Short mmCIF file of C-alpha atoms in Angstrom, two decimals:
data_model
loop_
_atom_site.label_atom_id
_atom_site.label_comp_id
_atom_site.label_asym_id
_atom_site.label_seq_id
_atom_site.Cartn_x
_atom_site.Cartn_y
_atom_site.Cartn_z
CA GLN I 63 5.67 -93.34 59.42
CA GLN I 64 6.76 -96.87 58.38
CA LEU I 65 9.78 -96.64 60.52
CA SER I 66 7.73 -95.51 63.50
CA TYR I 67 5.45 -98.52 62.79
CA TYR I 68 8.38 -100.81 62.64
CA SER I 69 9.97 -99.50 65.97
CA SER I 70 6.48 -99.92 67.70
CA THR I 71 6.11 -103.51 66.35
CA LEU I 72 9.72 -104.44 67.39
CA LEU I 73 9.05 -103.30 70.89
CA THR I 74 6.66 -106.26 71.30
CA VAL I 75 9.56 -108.69 70.97
CA LEU I 76 12.59 -106.66 71.77
CA THR I 77 13.59 -104.24 74.69
CA GLU I 78 13.37 -100.51 74.30
CA SER I 79 17.06 -100.22 74.41
CA SER I 80 17.56 -102.71 71.71
CA ALA I 81 19.78 -101.28 68.97
CA LEU I 82 17.36 -102.19 66.23
CA VAL I 83 14.48 -100.37 67.92
CA GLU I 84 16.66 -97.27 68.50
CA LEU I 85 17.85 -97.28 64.93
CA CYS I 86 14.36 -97.30 63.62
CA ARG I 87 13.10 -94.72 66.10
CA ASN I 88 16.03 -92.32 65.47
CA SER I 89 15.69 -92.75 61.77
CA ALA I 90 11.95 -92.01 61.88
CA ALA I 91 12.47 -88.84 63.98
CA ARG I 92 15.38 -87.77 61.50
CA TYR I 93 13.47 -88.14 58.41
CA TYR I 94 10.20 -86.64 59.83
CA GLN I 95 12.13 -83.53 60.79
CA LYS I 96 13.54 -83.42 57.29
CA PHE I 97 10.14 -83.64 55.90
CA LEU I 98 8.99 -80.72 58.16
CA ASP I 99 12.00 -78.76 57.15
CA LEU I 100 10.88 -79.13 53.46
CA TRP I 101 7.49 -77.70 54.36
CA ASP I 102 9.26 -74.74 56.01
CA ALA I 103 11.43 -74.16 53.08
CA GLN I 104 8.07 -74.18 50.93
CA ALA I 105 6.61 -71.71 53.30
CA GLN I 106 9.70 -69.38 52.99
CA ARG I 107 9.43 -69.52 49.19
CA VAL I 108 5.72 -68.54 49.44
CA ARG I 109 6.46 -65.56 51.65
CA GLN I 110 9.13 -64.29 49.16
CA ASN I 111 6.83 -64.64 46.16
CA VAL I 112 3.59 -63.32 47.49
CA PRO I 113 2.10 -60.93 44.90
CA LYS I 114 1.93 -57.22 46.01
CA THR I 115 -1.39 -56.78 44.09
CA TYR I 116 -4.24 -59.26 43.43
CA SER I 117 -6.30 -59.99 40.39
CA SER I 118 -9.88 -58.90 40.07
CA ASP I 119 -11.25 -62.33 39.69
CA LEU I 120 -10.72 -63.05 43.43
CA THR I 121 -9.86 -66.72 42.80
CA THR I 122 -7.66 -68.84 45.17
CA PRO I 123 -4.13 -67.46 45.03
CA HIS I 124 -1.73 -69.62 43.06
CA PHE I 125 0.66 -70.30 45.98
CA VAL I 126 -2.36 -71.77 47.84
CA THR I 127 -3.35 -74.05 44.97
CA GLU I 128 0.19 -75.26 44.51
CA THR I 129 0.73 -76.06 48.16
CA VAL I 130 -2.59 -77.75 48.60
CA ASN I 131 -2.00 -80.05 45.58
CA ILE I 132 1.24 -81.11 47.20
CA LEU I 133 -0.44 -81.76 50.37
CA LEU I 134 -3.07 -83.78 48.61
CA GLU I 135 -0.40 -86.02 47.34
CA VAL I 136 1.03 -86.38 50.84
CA LEU I 137 -2.40 -87.21 52.36
CA THR I 138 -3.10 -89.94 49.82
CA ILE I 139 0.19 -91.62 50.68
CA TYR I 140 -0.32 -91.21 54.45
CA GLU I 141 -3.64 -92.72 54.20
CA THR I 142 -2.14 -96.10 53.27
CA ALA I 143 0.48 -95.93 55.89
CA LEU I 144 0.60 -98.44 58.74
CA VAL I 145 -0.37 -96.12 61.29
CA PRO I 146 -3.09 -96.84 64.02
CA GLU I 147 -6.27 -94.79 63.52
CA GLU I 148 -6.18 -93.31 66.89
CA GLN I 149 -2.64 -91.94 66.33
CA ARG I 150 -3.12 -90.44 63.05
CA GLU I 151 -4.52 -87.13 64.02
CA HIS I 152 -1.74 -86.50 66.53
CA ASP I 153 0.98 -87.51 64.05
CA PHE I 154 -0.31 -85.57 61.08
CA HIS I 155 -1.05 -82.35 63.03
CA PRO I 156 2.49 -80.91 62.69
CA VAL I 157 2.32 -81.58 58.90
CA LEU I 158 -0.95 -79.69 58.50
CA SER I 159 0.38 -76.79 60.59
CA ALA I 160 3.72 -76.59 58.51
CA ALA I 161 1.84 -76.87 55.26
CA LEU I 162 -1.27 -74.70 55.74
CA ASP I 163 -0.67 -72.14 58.61
CA PRO I 164 1.68 -70.03 56.51
CA LEU I 165 -0.86 -69.94 53.65
CA VAL I 166 -3.45 -68.47 56.09
CA GLY I 167 -1.07 -65.81 57.24
CA GLN I 168 -0.13 -64.92 53.60
CA CYS I 169 -3.86 -64.81 52.44
CA MET I 170 -4.63 -62.48 55.40
CA GLN I 171 -1.79 -60.19 54.51
CA ILE I 172 -3.04 -59.84 50.82
CA ALA I 173 -6.59 -59.19 51.95
CA ALA I 174 -5.52 -56.42 54.30
CA ALA I 175 -4.39 -54.49 51.06
CA MET I 176 -7.56 -55.29 49.07
CA ASP I 177 -10.80 -53.52 48.68
CA PRO I 178 -13.00 -54.43 51.87
CA GLY I 179 -15.63 -55.63 49.53
CA ASP I 180 -13.39 -57.94 47.71
CA ALA I 181 -11.21 -59.36 50.50
CA PRO I 182 -13.81 -61.72 52.04
CA VAL I 183 -14.49 -63.38 48.66
CA MET I 184 -10.83 -64.12 48.09
CA LEU I 185 -10.45 -65.39 51.59
CA ILE I 186 -13.51 -67.65 51.35
CA ASN I 187 -12.23 -69.07 48.19
CA ALA I 188 -8.75 -69.79 49.60
CA PHE I 189 -10.01 -71.12 52.92
CA ALA I 190 -12.50 -73.41 51.03
CA PHE I 191 -9.76 -74.65 48.63
CA MET I 192 -7.48 -75.49 51.71
CA GLN I 193 -10.43 -77.31 53.41
CA ALA I 194 -11.62 -79.43 50.52
CA PRO I 195 -9.08 -82.06 50.42
CA LEU I 196 -9.17 -82.59 54.17
CA ARG I 197 -13.04 -83.41 54.34
CA LYS I 198 -12.50 -87.11 53.40
CA TYR I 199 -10.07 -87.92 56.24
CA ALA I 200 -11.09 -88.61 59.74
CA PHE I 201 -7.71 -87.52 61.05
CA THR I 202 -8.12 -83.92 59.70
CA VAL I 203 -11.49 -83.20 61.17
CA ARG I 204 -10.31 -80.52 63.46
CA ARG I 205 -8.59 -78.69 60.72
CA VAL I 206 -11.77 -78.88 58.78
CA GLU I 207 -13.56 -77.32 61.62
CA LEU I 208 -11.07 -74.55 61.79
CA TYR I 209 -11.56 -73.72 58.19
CA SER I 210 -15.25 -73.71 58.50
CA SER I 211 -14.87 -70.99 61.44
CA LEU I 212 -12.72 -68.95 59.18
CA ILE I 213 -15.16 -69.17 56.24
CA GLU I 214 -18.10 -68.31 58.46
CA GLU I 215 -16.23 -65.15 59.85
CA GLN I 216 -15.53 -63.93 56.31
CA MET I 217 -19.06 -64.89 55.27
CA LYS I 218 -20.63 -62.57 57.92
CA LEU I 219 -18.27 -59.74 56.70
CA LEU I 220 -19.21 -60.28 53.16
CA VAL I 221 -22.92 -60.44 53.84
CA ASP I 222 -23.00 -57.26 55.99
CA ARG I 223 -20.85 -55.24 53.35
CA GLN I 224 -22.90 -56.42 50.37
CA ALA I 225 -26.19 -55.85 52.12
CA GLU I 226 -25.25 -52.37 53.22
CA ALA I 227 -23.87 -51.61 49.75
CA LEU I 228 -27.09 -52.90 48.21
CA LEU I 229 -29.35 -50.81 50.56
CA SER I 230 -27.16 -47.79 49.78
CA ARG I 231 -27.66 -48.34 46.01
CA LEU I 232 -31.39 -48.54 46.44
CA GLY I 233 -31.42 -45.35 48.57
CA MET I 234 -32.61 -47.18 51.70
CA SER I 235 -29.41 -47.14 53.78
CA GLU I 236 -29.76 -43.59 55.02
CA ARG I 237 -33.37 -43.98 55.94
CA ILE I 238 -32.97 -47.30 57.76
CA GLN I 239 -30.11 -45.79 59.71
CA ALA I 240 -32.33 -42.80 60.62
CA ILE I 241 -35.11 -45.15 61.83
CA ARG I 242 -32.63 -47.06 64.06
CA ALA I 243 -31.21 -43.80 65.37
CA ARG I 244 -34.67 -42.16 66.06
CA LYS I 245 -35.18 -41.25 69.66
CA PRO I 246 -38.37 -42.73 71.27
CA GLY I 247 -41.40 -40.41 70.66
CA THR I 248 -39.70 -38.70 67.63
CA PRO I 249 -42.26 -38.47 64.83
CA LEU I 250 -40.95 -40.04 61.55
CA GLN I 251 -42.09 -37.06 59.58
CA SER I 252 -39.80 -34.77 61.56
CA ILE I 253 -36.74 -36.50 60.25
CA PRO I 254 -35.76 -34.89 56.91
CA CYS I 255 -35.08 -38.12 54.99
CA LEU I 256 -38.16 -39.76 56.32
CA GLU I 257 -40.75 -36.95 55.56
CA PRO I 258 -43.70 -38.23 53.42
CA MET I 259 -42.64 -36.74 50.10
CA ALA I 260 -38.97 -37.96 50.38
CA LEU I 261 -40.02 -41.41 51.64
CA SER I 262 -42.54 -41.78 48.87
CA GLN I 263 -40.02 -40.90 46.19
CA CYS I 264 -37.50 -43.34 47.75
CA LEU I 265 -40.16 -46.26 47.87
CA ARG I 266 -41.06 -45.54 44.22
CA SER I 267 -37.34 -45.74 43.14
CA PHE I 268 -36.86 -48.85 45.32
CA TYR I 269 -39.83 -50.64 43.59
CA THR I 270 -38.63 -49.55 40.20
CA ALA I 271 -35.06 -50.84 40.99
CA LEU I 272 -36.59 -54.43 41.89
CA PHE I 273 -37.56 -54.82 38.22
CA THR I 274 -34.39 -53.15 36.72
CA LEU I 275 -31.87 -55.52 35.21
CA GLY I 276 -28.61 -55.35 37.11
CA THR I 277 -29.74 -53.23 40.13
CA LEU I 278 -29.78 -56.28 42.43
CA ALA I 279 -26.67 -57.76 40.99
CA LEU I 280 -24.07 -58.94 43.49
CA PRO I 281 -20.81 -59.23 41.54
CA GLN I 282 -18.62 -60.07 44.23
CA ILE I 283 -20.72 -62.88 45.55
CA GLU I 284 -20.76 -64.36 42.11
CA LYS I 285 -17.08 -64.78 42.34
CA ILE I 286 -17.32 -67.26 45.17
CA ALA I 287 -16.11 -70.52 43.73
CA VAL I 288 -17.95 -73.16 45.73
CA ARG I 289 -21.65 -73.18 44.73
CA ASN I 290 -23.06 -73.82 48.15
CA LEU I 291 -21.19 -70.99 49.75
CA ARG I 292 -22.21 -68.74 46.77
CA SER I 293 -25.81 -69.73 47.54
CA GLU I 294 -25.24 -69.15 51.30
CA ALA I 295 -23.94 -65.63 50.71
CA ARG I 296 -26.84 -64.72 48.42
CA THR I 297 -29.42 -65.94 51.05
CA GLY I 298 -27.58 -64.08 53.67
CA VAL I 299 -27.70 -60.77 51.86
CA ALA I 300 -31.45 -61.35 51.09
CA HIS I 301 -32.09 -61.92 54.84
CA LYS I 302 -30.09 -59.04 55.95
CA VAL I 303 -31.94 -56.59 53.58
CA ASP I 304 -35.21 -58.08 54.57
CA ALA I 305 -34.45 -57.61 58.30
#
């Protein structure tokens, strides 16, 4: 980036065909490509060492934390570079793509082999970790928005699955589905799981469960590392159950 800055500065006093301008420009392009090649090598190493199984704590995968920590150092250095503010997003976009896009792909690959209830939690943790260091820089705002969309998508999956699991555990899922599937005009008592005796027993069990320690626990949600996302997931499940 310094070489690019020098070539732009020299253009104010020299012609574009000047040997010094061309030297700075060519050197900048060559070293920039080498830098991107290093990220590509890092991505290749990640692909070769992705674990076949994943630990039950659902934390951010090690290869994500390792790569993001390296990127954080690069961001810190780039912030001090003599690059015009309006040019920074365009210049740094290839670096973000080279560093982070392979991580997203590898995390999705791991998630595909995980339990459906666990996968969204791991992905939320990973995407939030990738997003965190980018929040403080204006030139990474679009990448921050991208990760917000990815987190939102996984949050919806998690909330839907956790709410369904909770209702099933409380014996309410079958009855809610029956009510939703009921044809207009069909009396509730004519549906086996909604006849008064069965419904009364289910509601007694439901209210007993509300005061039973552990019945309403959401262990997957508790494994979300970022507190506000964890709170958002809890609230989402509560609203889903209430609806």
